[in-house]
CSV table of C-alpha atoms and ligand atoms in Angstrom, one decimal:
chain,number,residue,atom,x,y,z
A,1,MET,CA,-6.5,-32.1,-3.3
A,2,ARG,CA,-10.8,-32.4,-4.1
A,3,ASP,CA,-12.4,-30.7,-5.2
A,4,VAL,CA,-15.6,-28.2,-3.9
A,5,ALA,CA,-19.4,-27.6,-4.1
A,6,VAL,CA,-21.7,-24.9,-2.8
A,7,ILE,CA,-25.0,-26.6,-2.7
A,8,GLY,CA,-26.9,-23.9,-0.2
A,9,VAL,CA,-27.0,-20.3,0.5
A,10,GLY,CA,-28.8,-17.9,2.5
A,11,ASN,CA,-28.5,-14.3,4.3
A,12,THR,CA,-30.7,-12.0,5.8
A,13,LYS,CA,-32.2,-8.9,5.0
A,14,PHE,CA,-30.0,-5.9,5.0
A,15,GLY,CA,-29.8,-2.7,6.8
A,16,GLU,CA,-30.3,-1.3,9.7
A,17,LEU,CA,-32.7,-3.8,12.0
A,18,TRP,CA,-33.3,-3.1,15.4
A,19,GLU,CA,-34.6,-6.1,16.7
A,20,TYR,CA,-31.9,-8.2,15.6
A,21,SER,CA,-28.8,-8.7,17.3
A,22,LEU,CA,-25.1,-10.4,16.4
A,23,ARG,CA,-26.0,-13.8,17.2
A,24,ASP,CA,-30.0,-13.3,15.9
A,25,LEU,CA,-28.4,-12.5,12.0
A,26,PHE,CA,-25.9,-14.5,11.9
A,27,VAL,CA,-28.7,-18.0,13.1
A,28,GLU,CA,-31.4,-16.4,10.1
A,29,ALA,CA,-28.5,-16.5,7.4
A,30,ALA,CA,-27.5,-20.3,8.9
A,31,LEU,CA,-30.4,-21.4,8.4
A,32,LYS,CA,-31.8,-19.9,5.6
A,33,ALA,CA,-28.3,-21.9,4.1
A,34,LEU,CA,-29.1,-25.3,5.8
A,35,ASP,CA,-32.7,-25.4,4.8
A,36,ASP,CA,-31.0,-24.2,1.0
A,37,ALA,CA,-28.8,-27.1,1.2
A,38,GLY,CA,-30.9,-29.6,2.9
A,39,VAL,CA,-28.4,-31.0,5.4
A,40,ASP,CA,-28.4,-31.2,9.2
A,41,MET,CA,-25.9,-32.3,10.3
A,42,ILE,CA,-22.3,-30.3,9.7
A,43,ASP,CA,-18.6,-30.9,10.4
A,44,SER,CA,-16.9,-26.9,11.3
A,45,ILE,CA,-18.4,-23.6,10.4
A,46,TYR,CA,-15.6,-20.5,10.1
A,47,VAL,CA,-17.5,-16.7,10.5
A,48,GLY,CA,-15.9,-13.6,9.2
A,49,THR,CA,-16.5,-10.5,11.4
A,50,MET,CA,-14.3,-8.0,11.0
A,51,SER,CA,-15.1,-6.3,14.8
A,52,SER,CA,-17.8,-7.6,16.6
A,53,GLY,CA,-15.5,-6.0,19.8
A,54,MET,CA,-15.6,-3.3,18.7
A,55,PHE,CA,-19.2,-3.0,17.8
A,56,VAL,CA,-21.1,-5.5,19.6
A,57,ASP,CA,-18.4,-5.5,22.7
A,58,GLN,CA,-18.5,-9.6,22.0
A,59,GLU,CA,-14.7,-11.6,20.9
A,60,HIS,CA,-14.7,-15.5,21.2
A,61,ILE,CA,-17.6,-14.4,17.7
A,62,GLY,CA,-16.7,-19.0,16.8
A,63,ALA,CA,-17.7,-20.2,19.4
A,64,LEU,CA,-21.1,-18.3,19.9
A,65,VAL,CA,-22.6,-19.2,16.2
A,66,ALA,CA,-21.5,-22.6,17.0
A,67,ASP,CA,-23.9,-22.4,20.7
A,68,TYR,CA,-26.7,-20.6,18.4
A,69,VAL,CA,-27.0,-22.2,15.7
A,70,GLY,CA,-27.6,-24.9,17.8
A,71,LYS,CA,-24.3,-27.7,16.8
A,72,LYS,CA,-23.1,-28.6,20.1
A,73,HIS,CA,-19.3,-28.5,19.7
A,74,VAL,CA,-19.1,-28.7,16.2
A,75,PRO,CA,-15.5,-27.2,15.3
A,76,ALA,CA,-15.8,-23.2,14.7
A,77,LEU,CA,-13.5,-20.3,14.2
A,78,ARG,CA,-13.4,-17.1,13.7
A,79,VAL,CA,-11.7,-15.4,10.3
A,80,GLU,CA,-10.4,-10.9,10.4
A,81,SER,CA,-9.4,-9.6,7.4
A,82,ALA,CA,-10.8,-6.5,7.6
A,83,CYS,CA,-14.0,-6.1,5.0
A,84,ALA,CA,-12.8,-9.2,3.6
A,85,SER,CA,-13.0,-11.4,6.5
A,86,GLY,CA,-16.2,-12.6,5.1
A,87,GLY,CA,-14.3,-13.8,1.7
A,88,PHE,CA,-11.5,-15.0,3.7
A,89,ALA,CA,-14.0,-17.1,6.1
A,90,PHE,CA,-15.0,-18.7,3.0
A,91,ARG,CA,-11.8,-19.9,1.7
A,92,GLN,CA,-10.9,-21.4,5.4
A,93,GLY,CA,-13.5,-23.2,4.6
A,94,LEU,CA,-12.4,-24.3,1.4
A,95,ILE,CA,-9.2,-25.5,2.1
A,96,GLU,CA,-10.4,-27.9,4.6
A,97,VAL,CA,-13.5,-29.4,2.6
A,98,ALA,CA,-10.7,-29.2,-0.2
A,99,GLY,CA,-8.1,-30.5,2.2
A,100,GLY,CA,-10.6,-33.5,3.1
A,101,PHE,CA,-10.5,-32.7,7.1
A,102,SER,CA,-13.7,-32.0,6.5
A,103,ASP,CA,-16.6,-32.3,4.5
A,104,ILE,CA,-19.9,-30.8,5.4
A,105,VAL,CA,-18.8,-26.9,6.2
A,106,LEU,CA,-20.3,-23.8,7.2
A,107,VAL,CA,-19.1,-20.5,6.1
A,108,GLY,CA,-20.7,-17.3,6.8
A,109,GLY,CA,-20.1,-13.4,8.2
A,110,VAL,CA,-21.8,-11.1,10.2
A,111,GLU,CA,-21.7,-8.1,11.1
A,112,LYS,CA,-23.8,-5.7,13.1
A,113,MET,CA,-22.8,-2.2,13.2
A,114,THR,CA,-25.8,0.0,13.9
A,115,ASP,CA,-25.3,-0.8,18.0
A,116,THR,CA,-23.0,1.7,18.8
A,117,GLU,CA,-22.3,5.3,18.2
A,118,ASP,CA,-19.0,5.3,16.6
A,119,ALA,CA,-18.6,3.0,13.3
A,120,THR,CA,-16.0,5.1,11.5
A,121,PHE,CA,-13.7,4.9,14.3
A,122,ALA,CA,-14.0,1.2,14.2
A,123,LEU,CA,-14.1,1.2,10.0
A,124,SER,CA,-10.4,3.3,10.9
A,125,SER,CA,-9.0,0.2,13.3
A,126,ALA,CA,-8.3,-1.6,9.6
A,127,ALA,CA,-6.7,1.0,8.2
A,128,ASP,CA,-2.6,2.1,10.6
A,129,GLN,CA,-4.3,3.1,13.1
A,130,ASP,CA,-0.6,4.7,14.1
A,131,ASN,CA,-0.1,5.8,11.0
A,132,GLU,CA,-2.7,7.2,9.5
A,133,SER,CA,-6.1,7.2,11.6
A,134,TYR,CA,-4.4,9.8,14.3
A,135,PHE,CA,-3.5,12.2,11.4
A,136,GLY,CA,-7.5,12.2,10.7
A,137,ALA,CA,-7.5,10.0,7.7
A,138,THR,CA,-10.7,8.4,7.8
A,139,PHE,CA,-12.0,5.8,5.3
A,140,PRO,CA,-13.5,7.7,3.0
A,141,ALA,CA,-10.7,10.0,3.2
A,142,LEU,CA,-8.2,7.5,1.8
A,143,TYR,CA,-10.8,6.1,-0.7
A,144,ALA,CA,-11.0,9.6,-1.8
A,145,MET,CA,-7.0,10.2,-2.5
A,146,ILE,CA,-6.9,6.8,-4.7
A,147,ALA,CA,-9.8,8.7,-6.9
A,148,ARG,CA,-7.7,12.6,-6.8
A,149,ALA,CA,-4.6,10.4,-8.0
A,150,HIS,CA,-6.9,8.1,-10.9
A,151,MET,CA,-8.2,11.5,-11.8
A,152,HIS,CA,-5.0,13.2,-11.8
A,153,LYS,CA,-3.1,10.2,-13.9
A,154,TYR,CA,-6.5,8.5,-15.4
A,155,GLY,CA,-8.2,11.9,-16.1
A,156,THR,CA,-11.4,9.8,-15.2
A,157,THR,CA,-14.3,11.9,-14.3
A,158,ARG,CA,-16.6,13.0,-11.8
A,159,ASP,CA,-19.7,11.9,-12.9
A,160,GLN,CA,-17.4,8.7,-13.6
A,161,LEU,CA,-17.5,8.2,-10.8
A,162,ALA,CA,-21.1,8.6,-10.1
A,163,ALA,CA,-21.8,6.5,-13.2
A,164,VAL,CA,-21.0,2.8,-10.6
A,165,SER,CA,-23.1,4.0,-7.4
A,166,VAL,CA,-26.3,5.3,-10.1
A,167,LYS,CA,-25.7,1.6,-11.6
A,168,ASN,CA,-25.5,-0.2,-8.8
A,169,HIS,CA,-28.3,1.3,-7.1
A,170,ASN,CA,-30.2,0.5,-10.2
A,171,ASN,CA,-29.7,-3.0,-9.1
A,172,GLY,CA,-30.5,-3.2,-5.9
A,173,SER,CA,-33.4,-2.0,-7.1
A,174,LEU,CA,-34.7,-5.4,-7.9
A,175,ASN,CA,-32.8,-7.1,-4.8
A,176,PRO,CA,-35.8,-7.0,-2.1
A,177,ASP,CA,-33.1,-7.7,0.1
A,178,ALA,CA,-30.5,-4.4,-1.1
A,179,GLN,CA,-30.8,-1.9,1.8
A,180,PHE,CA,-30.9,1.3,-0.5
A,181,GLY,CA,-33.2,-0.5,-2.5
A,182,ARG,CA,-34.4,3.1,-4.9
A,183,LYS,CA,-32.5,4.3,-7.3
A,184,ILE,CA,-30.8,7.5,-8.4
A,185,THR,CA,-29.6,9.8,-10.3
A,186,ILE,CA,-25.9,11.0,-11.2
A,187,GLU,CA,-26.5,14.6,-10.7
A,188,ALA,CA,-28.0,13.2,-7.4
A,189,VAL,CA,-25.3,11.3,-6.2
A,190,LYS,CA,-22.9,15.2,-7.0
A,191,LYS,CA,-25.1,16.9,-5.0
A,192,SER,CA,-24.9,14.8,-1.5
A,193,VAL,CA,-24.0,15.3,1.4
A,194,MET,CA,-20.5,15.8,1.4
A,195,VAL,CA,-17.5,13.1,3.3
A,196,ALA,CA,-14.4,13.6,1.8
A,197,GLU,CA,-14.0,15.5,-2.3
A,198,PRO,CA,-14.9,14.2,-4.3
A,199,LEU,CA,-16.8,11.9,-2.6
A,200,THR,CA,-20.4,12.3,-1.3
A,201,ILE,CA,-21.9,10.5,0.8
A,202,LEU,CA,-23.3,8.7,-2.1
A,203,ASP,CA,-20.0,7.5,-3.7
A,204,CYS,CA,-20.1,5.8,-0.1
A,205,SER,CA,-21.9,2.6,1.1
A,206,PRO,CA,-23.0,2.5,4.5
A,207,VAL,CA,-22.7,1.4,7.8
A,208,THR,CA,-25.4,-2.3,7.4
A,209,ASP,CA,-26.8,-5.2,10.3
A,210,GLY,CA,-26.6,-8.2,8.2
A,211,ALA,CA,-25.6,-12.0,7.9
A,212,ALA,CA,-24.8,-14.3,4.7
A,213,CYS,CA,-23.7,-17.8,5.4
A,214,ALA,CA,-23.1,-21.1,2.3
A,215,VAL,CA,-22.7,-24.8,2.4
A,216,ILE,CA,-20.0,-26.3,1.0
A,217,CYS,CA,-18.7,-29.3,0.7
A,218,PRO,CA,-16.7,-31.7,-1.6
A,219,LEU,CA,-18.2,-32.2,-5.4
A,220,GLU,CA,-18.6,-36.2,-5.9
A,221,MET,CA,-20.8,-35.1,-2.0
A,222,ALA,CA,-22.4,-32.3,-3.5
A,223,GLY,CA,-25.1,-34.6,-5.9
A,224,LYS,CA,-27.2,-36.4,-3.2
A,225,PHE,CA,-28.4,-32.4,-2.3
A,226,LYS,CA,-31.1,-30.2,-3.0
A,227,LYS,CA,-30.1,-27.9,-5.8
A,228,LYS,CA,-27.9,-27.7,-8.0
A,229,PRO,CA,-24.4,-27.2,-7.2
A,230,ILE,CA,-22.2,-24.9,-8.0
A,231,LYS,CA,-18.0,-25.5,-9.0
A,232,VAL,CA,-15.4,-23.7,-7.0
A,233,ILE,CA,-12.6,-23.6,-10.0
A,234,GLY,CA,-10.3,-20.8,-8.5
A,235,THR,CA,-9.5,-19.1,-5.1
A,236,GLY,CA,-6.6,-16.4,-4.8
A,237,VAL,CA,-5.3,-14.0,-1.6
A,238,ALA,CA,-2.8,-11.7,-1.5
A,239,THR,CA,-1.9,-8.4,0.6
A,240,ASP,CA,-0.8,-5.5,0.5
A,241,THR,CA,1.5,-3.0,2.9
A,242,ILE,CA,-1.1,-1.4,5.7
A,243,ALA,CA,-0.4,2.4,4.9
A,244,LEU,CA,-1.8,3.4,1.5
A,245,HIS,CA,1.2,6.3,1.5
A,246,SER,CA,3.5,3.3,1.4
A,247,ARG,CA,2.7,2.1,-1.9
A,248,GLU,CA,4.5,2.8,-5.0
A,249,ASP,CA,1.7,3.6,-6.7
A,250,ILE,CA,-1.8,5.3,-5.2
A,251,THR,CA,-3.6,4.3,-8.5
A,252,THR,CA,-3.0,0.8,-8.0
A,253,LEU,CA,-5.0,-1.6,-5.5
A,254,LYS,CA,-1.4,-4.7,-6.4
A,255,ALA,CA,-3.6,-7.2,-3.4
A,256,VAL,CA,-6.5,-7.0,-6.0
A,257,GLN,CA,-4.7,-8.1,-8.9
A,258,LEU,CA,-2.2,-10.4,-7.6
A,259,SER,CA,-5.2,-12.1,-5.8
A,260,ALA,CA,-7.4,-12.1,-9.3
A,261,ASP,CA,-3.9,-13.7,-11.0
A,262,ARG,CA,-3.4,-16.6,-8.5
A,263,ALA,CA,-7.1,-17.0,-9.1
A,264,TYR,CA,-7.6,-17.0,-12.3
A,265,GLN,CA,-5.2,-19.8,-12.3
A,266,MET,CA,-5.8,-22.2,-10.8
A,267,ALA,CA,-9.3,-22.0,-12.6
A,268,GLY,CA,-7.6,-21.6,-16.2
A,269,LYS,CA,-9.5,-19.3,-16.9
A,270,LYS,CA,-9.2,-15.6,-18.4
A,271,PRO,CA,-11.1,-11.9,-17.4
A,272,GLY,CA,-12.6,-12.7,-20.3
A,273,ASP,CA,-14.5,-15.7,-20.0
A,274,ILE,CA,-16.2,-14.5,-16.2
A,275,ASP,CA,-20.0,-13.9,-16.8
A,276,LEU,CA,-20.4,-11.7,-13.9
A,277,ALA,CA,-19.1,-10.6,-11.1
A,278,GLU,CA,-19.5,-9.1,-7.4
A,279,VAL,CA,-16.6,-7.2,-6.3
A,280,HIS,CA,-15.6,-4.9,-3.2
A,281,ASP,CA,-17.4,-1.3,-3.9
A,282,CYS,CA,-17.5,0.2,-0.7
A,283,PHE,CA,-16.6,3.6,-2.9
A,284,THR,CA,-17.6,4.3,-6.5
A,285,ILE,CA,-14.0,4.9,-6.3
A,286,ALA,CA,-13.3,1.5,-5.1
A,287,GLU,CA,-15.4,-0.7,-8.1
A,288,ILE,CA,-13.1,1.3,-10.7
A,289,VAL,CA,-9.7,0.3,-10.0
A,290,VAL,CA,-10.9,-2.7,-8.7
A,291,THR,CA,-12.4,-4.1,-12.5
A,292,GLU,CA,-9.2,-2.5,-13.6
A,293,GLU,CA,-7.2,-5.1,-11.8
A,294,LEU,CA,-9.3,-7.8,-12.3
A,295,GLY,CA,-8.6,-7.0,-16.3
A,296,PHE,CA,-12.5,-6.2,-17.7
A,297,ALA,CA,-10.5,-3.1,-18.6
A,298,GLU,CA,-7.3,-1.6,-19.1
A,299,LYS,CA,-5.4,0.3,-16.7
A,300,GLY,CA,-6.7,3.6,-16.5
A,301,LYS,CA,-9.8,2.8,-18.3
A,302,GLY,CA,-12.6,1.6,-15.2
A,303,GLY,CA,-14.2,4.2,-15.2
A,304,LEU,CA,-14.9,5.1,-19.4
A,305,LEU,CA,-16.1,1.0,-18.6
A,306,VAL,CA,-19.1,2.0,-16.2
A,307,GLU,CA,-20.0,5.2,-18.3
A,308,GLU,CA,-20.3,3.2,-21.7
A,309,GLY,CA,-23.2,0.3,-19.2
A,310,LYS,CA,-20.4,-2.6,-20.1
A,311,THR,CA,-20.5,-3.5,-16.2
A,312,ALA,CA,-24.9,-2.7,-16.3
A,313,LEU,CA,-27.4,-6.1,-15.2
A,314,ASP,CA,-27.5,-5.5,-19.8
A,315,GLY,CA,-23.7,-4.9,-20.0
A,316,GLU,CA,-20.5,-7.6,-21.7
A,317,ILE,CA,-20.2,-7.9,-18.0
A,318,PRO,CA,-22.6,-7.3,-15.4
A,319,ILE,CA,-20.7,-5.5,-12.3
A,320,ASN,CA,-22.4,-6.3,-8.9
A,321,THR,CA,-26.3,-7.4,-9.8
A,322,SER,CA,-26.5,-7.3,-6.3
A,323,GLY,CA,-26.2,-4.5,-5.9
A,324,GLY,CA,-23.0,-4.0,-4.6
A,325,LEU,CA,-21.8,-3.1,-0.9
A,326,LYS,CA,-23.4,0.2,-2.2
A,327,SER,CA,-27.0,-0.6,-2.8
A,328,LYS,CA,-27.1,-4.1,-1.1
A,329,GLY,CA,-25.3,-2.3,2.2
A,330,HIS,CA,-22.2,-3.8,3.7
A,331,PRO,CA,-22.0,-5.4,7.2
A,332,VAL,CA,-18.0,-5.6,6.5
A,333,GLY,CA,-17.8,-9.3,7.9
A,334,ALA,CA,-21.1,-10.7,5.7
A,335,THR,CA,-19.9,-8.9,1.7
A,336,GLY,CA,-17.7,-11.7,1.0
A,337,ILE,CA,-20.2,-14.3,1.7
A,338,ALA,CA,-22.9,-12.5,0.4
A,339,GLN,CA,-20.7,-11.9,-2.7
A,340,VAL,CA,-20.9,-15.6,-2.8
A,341,ALA,CA,-24.8,-16.5,-2.1
A,342,GLU,CA,-25.4,-14.2,-5.4
A,343,ILE,CA,-22.9,-16.0,-7.7
A,344,VAL,CA,-24.7,-18.9,-7.0
A,345,ARG,CA,-28.1,-17.6,-6.9
A,346,GLN,CA,-27.4,-16.0,-10.8
A,347,LEU,CA,-25.1,-19.7,-11.9
A,348,ARG,CA,-29.2,-21.8,-10.8
A,349,GLY,CA,-30.9,-19.0,-12.1
A,350,GLU,CA,-32.0,-18.2,-9.4
A,351,ALA,CA,-31.3,-14.6,-9.3
A,352,GLY,CA,-35.2,-13.1,-10.3
A,353,GLU,CA,-36.0,-9.5,-12.1
A,354,ARG,CA,-31.8,-9.3,-11.5
A,355,GLN,CA,-31.4,-12.3,-13.2
A,356,ILE,CA,-28.6,-12.3,-16.6
A,357,ASP,CA,-29.1,-14.2,-19.4
A,358,ASN,CA,-27.3,-17.8,-18.5
A,359,PRO,CA,-24.5,-17.6,-17.0
A,360,LYS,CA,-21.6,-20.3,-15.9
A,361,VAL,CA,-18.7,-18.2,-14.7
A,362,GLY,CA,-18.9,-15.6,-12.0
A,363,LEU,CA,-16.2,-14.2,-9.4
A,364,THR,CA,-16.1,-13.0,-6.4
A,365,GLN,CA,-13.9,-10.1,-5.0
A,366,ASN,CA,-13.8,-8.9,-1.9
A,367,MET,CA,-11.1,-6.4,0.4
A,368,GLY,CA,-9.8,-5.1,3.7
A,369,GLY,CA,-9.2,-1.8,3.8
A,370,SER,CA,-7.4,1.2,1.5
A,371,GLY,CA,-6.8,-2.4,-0.3
A,372,ALA,CA,-4.1,-4.4,2.5
A,373,SER,CA,-5.7,-7.8,1.7
A,374,SER,CA,-8.1,-9.1,-0.7
A,375,VAL,CA,-9.4,-12.4,-1.7
A,376,THR,CA,-11.0,-13.4,-5.4
A,377,HIS,CA,-12.7,-16.9,-5.9
A,378,ILE,CA,-14.6,-18.5,-9.3
A,379,PHE,CA,-17.3,-20.2,-9.4
A,380,GLU,CA,-18.8,-22.4,-12.8
A,381,VAL,CA,-22.3,-24.2,-13.8
A,382,VAL,CA,-21.2,-27.9,-13.1
B,1,MET,CA,-4.7,7.0,23.5
B,2,SER,CA,-2.0,4.9,26.5
B,3,VAL,CA,1.0,7.3,27.7
B,4,PRO,CA,3.1,4.4,27.1
B,5,LYS,CA,1.9,4.4,23.2
B,6,THR,CA,2.4,8.0,22.8
B,7,TRP,CA,5.6,8.4,24.5
B,8,ARG,CA,7.0,5.5,22.3
B,9,GLY,CA,5.9,7.0,19.3
B,10,GLU,CA,7.7,10.8,20.2
B,11,LYS,CA,11.2,9.5,18.1
B,12,TYR,CA,9.4,9.6,14.7
B,13,ARG,CA,5.8,11.7,15.4
B,14,TYR,CA,7.9,14.7,17.3
B,15,ARG,CA,11.4,14.1,15.4
B,16,LEU,CA,10.7,13.3,12.0
B,17,GLU,CA,13.0,10.6,13.0
B,18,ALA,CA,13.0,7.2,10.4
B,19,VAL,CA,15.8,4.4,9.6
B,20,LYS,CA,17.6,3.7,6.3
B,21,CYS,CA,18.5,0.0,5.2
B,22,THR,CA,22.2,-0.3,4.5
B,23,GLY,CA,20.4,-3.2,1.6
B,24,CYS,CA,19.3,-1.3,-0.3
B,25,GLY,CA,19.2,1.8,0.7
B,26,LYS,CA,14.9,2.9,1.5
B,27,THR,CA,13.9,4.9,4.5
B,28,TYR,CA,11.2,4.6,6.9
B,29,MET,CA,9.6,5.8,9.0
B,30,PRO,CA,8.6,5.0,11.8
B,31,ALA,CA,11.1,2.5,12.3
B,32,ARG,CA,11.0,-1.5,11.0
B,33,ALA,CA,13.2,-4.4,11.9
B,34,VAL,CA,12.8,-6.5,8.4
B,35,CYS,CA,13.0,-3.7,5.0
B,36,PRO,CA,10.3,-5.8,3.0
B,37,GLU,CA,12.4,-4.5,-0.5
B,38,CYS,CA,15.5,-6.5,0.4
B,39,GLY,CA,15.3,-8.4,3.4
B,40,SER,CA,17.8,-7.1,5.4
B,41,ARG,CA,17.5,-6.2,9.0
B,42,ASP,CA,20.2,-3.6,9.6
B,43,PHE,CA,18.9,0.6,9.3
B,44,GLU,CA,20.9,2.8,10.4
B,45,ASP,CA,19.5,6.4,12.3
B,46,ILE,CA,18.5,9.7,9.4
B,47,LYS,CA,16.4,12.4,10.3
B,48,LEU,CA,13.5,12.9,7.7
B,49,PRO,CA,14.0,16.7,5.4
B,50,ALA,CA,10.8,18.6,5.9
B,51,GLU,CA,10.6,19.7,2.4
B,52,GLY,CA,8.2,17.5,0.5
B,53,LYS,CA,5.1,18.0,-2.2
B,54,ILE,CA,1.4,17.1,-2.2
B,55,VAL,CA,1.4,13.1,-4.1
B,56,THR,CA,-2.4,13.5,-3.3
B,57,TYR,CA,-5.1,15.0,-1.6
B,58,SER,CA,-8.9,14.8,-0.1
B,59,MET,CA,-11.0,17.9,2.0
B,60,VAL,CA,-12.8,15.8,5.0
B,61,HIS,CA,-16.5,16.8,6.2
B,62,VAL,CA,-16.7,13.7,8.7
B,63,GLY,CA,-13.8,13.2,10.6
B,64,PRO,CA,-13.9,10.9,13.1
B,65,ALA,CA,-15.5,11.6,16.8
B,66,GLN,CA,-12.1,13.3,18.2
B,67,MET,CA,-11.7,15.7,15.4
B,68,GLN,CA,-14.3,16.4,13.7
B,69,PHE,CA,-14.1,19.6,15.5
B,70,GLU,CA,-11.6,20.7,13.1
B,71,VAL,CA,-13.5,19.5,9.4
B,72,PRO,CA,-13.8,20.7,6.8
B,73,TYR,CA,-9.6,19.4,7.0
B,74,ALA,CA,-7.1,18.9,4.2
B,75,VAL,CA,-5.9,15.4,4.4
B,76,ALA,CA,-3.1,14.2,2.3
B,77,ILE,CA,0.0,12.1,1.7
B,78,ILE,CA,3.1,14.0,1.5
B,79,GLU,CA,6.0,12.4,-0.1
B,80,LEU,CA,9.7,14.4,1.3
B,81,GLU,CA,12.5,15.2,-0.6
B,82,ASN,CA,14.1,12.1,-0.1
B,83,GLY,CA,11.2,10.0,-1.0
B,84,LEU,CA,9.9,8.9,1.7
B,85,ARG,CA,5.5,8.9,1.8
B,86,LEU,CA,2.8,10.1,4.8
B,87,THR,CA,0.0,10.9,5.3
B,88,THR,CA,-0.9,13.8,7.6
B,89,GLN,CA,-3.4,16.8,7.9
B,90,ILE,CA,-2.7,20.6,5.8
B,91,VAL,CA,-2.6,22.6,8.3
B,92,ASP,CA,-4.0,26.7,7.5
B,93,THR,CA,-6.0,25.5,3.9
B,94,GLN,CA,-9.3,27.9,4.2
B,95,ASN,CA,-9.3,30.0,0.7
B,96,LYS,CA,-6.6,28.2,-0.9
B,97,GLU,CA,-6.4,25.7,-3.7
B,98,LEU,CA,-4.6,22.0,-3.9
B,99,LYS,CA,-3.0,20.6,-5.9
B,100,ILE,CA,-1.5,17.2,-6.2
B,101,GLY,CA,2.6,18.5,-6.4
B,102,GLN,CA,2.1,21.8,-4.5
B,103,LYS,CA,5.3,21.8,-2.1
B,104,VAL,CA,4.7,21.6,1.7
B,105,ARG,CA,6.8,21.7,5.0
B,106,MET,CA,6.0,19.5,7.5
B,107,VAL,CA,5.2,21.5,11.3
B,108,PHE,CA,4.8,19.9,14.5
B,109,ARG,CA,1.1,20.4,15.4
B,110,LYS,CA,-1.2,18.5,18.1
B,111,ILE,CA,-3.3,16.2,16.5
B,112,GLN,CA,-5.9,15.1,18.7
B,113,GLU,CA,-6.6,15.3,22.7
B,114,ASP,CA,-8.6,12.6,24.1
B,115,GLY,CA,-11.1,14.0,26.2
B,116,LYS,CA,-10.4,17.1,28.8
B,117,THR,CA,-8.0,15.6,31.0
B,118,GLY,CA,-6.4,12.9,28.9
B,119,VAL,CA,-2.6,13.0,27.2
B,120,ILE,CA,-2.5,15.7,24.2
B,121,GLY,CA,-1.0,14.0,20.9
B,122,TYR,CA,0.7,15.6,19.0
B,123,GLY,CA,2.7,14.9,15.5
B,124,TYR,CA,3.3,16.6,12.2
B,125,LYS,CA,0.9,18.6,10.3
B,126,ALA,CA,1.9,19.4,6.6
B,127,MET,CA,1.9,23.5,5.5
B,128,LEU,CA,2.1,25.3,2.6
B,129,ALA,CA,5.5,25.8,0.7
B,130,GLU,CA,4.0,28.4,-1.4
C,401,ZN,ZN1,16.4,-3.0,1.3
């Protein structure tokens, strides 16, 4: 198995981008990533998208993006694992390069969510359609039920949930590509429109258009390109039951824990070795539970971790320096790659106003549905 | 909602019919071919108890389009007396406070309809027992 490095990253602005189609979004992110790396020739493409069929009536996304990126006849494949499609696309590209089948691979993710009237319905297809969605359980409702159980079992508070949103909006205010780059307060989160109790609209990630791409190659070739290469040192994925109610413990995201354990093991790292992480804060409670599963807080103490400022930009383990899904936006298929782009920029020292002090090791965690799939990657400065 | 799809779900949605693994005793609804706990492919048919309790819940204020007319409605994970868990709505919750651990009983209700002329989907909901 060959060592692999990220040599280029790029993304569109995230938001309601009325002037962009799905292909426009992907092409812009792809060209930025290729230019960032200084490469023109690629061996293959992996593209993550959750539900282009339901969002814009378009499937066959691999061929579509290969065509419009202008890479005639190049192998290209769409990867789907709900909101973790981007993270899984990254892993498929990684496996292809590590295995020696390709040298330079473009990995990306895209979602065009604002062309449809009912994004909530399309998103609910990531849950168990027959046994959850049919009975009225929306995605916010599923995470609200996780929140309620976590509050009941561990004493997690409403203010701790809100603190995740406040922190991520603070970070997003320093990210020019963020959809909602404005600061908010705990009170504003609690008083905003109720979606699924106890979660309000400011506990939920938004509906977003956007794309992100990365270019990867064997580490031994990576020195030839424009930018400082960032080595991929760990990858891990896991699945869990598709329905939340089938899990033994509603307050635990087992797939997240297992995907992290597998990535830590491959990387030879512990939670304490990680300098910053981009995690899947689709809802505020998700970030709290994920920080526990990643080992940054003891089980049940994730709320305290954020409340005490330990995950802030200047904290001991900054989480979601980009603004996370909450503030930066969550074009579902693009999210996993956008996380990689943020970690790469931070490790290169290119994160501008939100740059943290000299990080060496970063982690990304991206999940699908109510945590039925999760993918974790660990990156290190060479 | 397609007619055959609705028909396929009748057994469990209308009558709470489930299966019990003969290898480890765990129950599943809807029925499965393989037990994820012990790997057995051998199951017996059972009828689920109607009594259970709330494991966790949420009042939904923004629903999918076909359920927006019912908001706010309560959604919960219910644990039936034999340990099986399912997701459903709790009916008649106006002015009542919901709590984790509260006792419920499963009832048969209309779940959703496919427009004015399409298939009507039925199934189980929960009702507070006390
Ligand atoms: Zn069994």
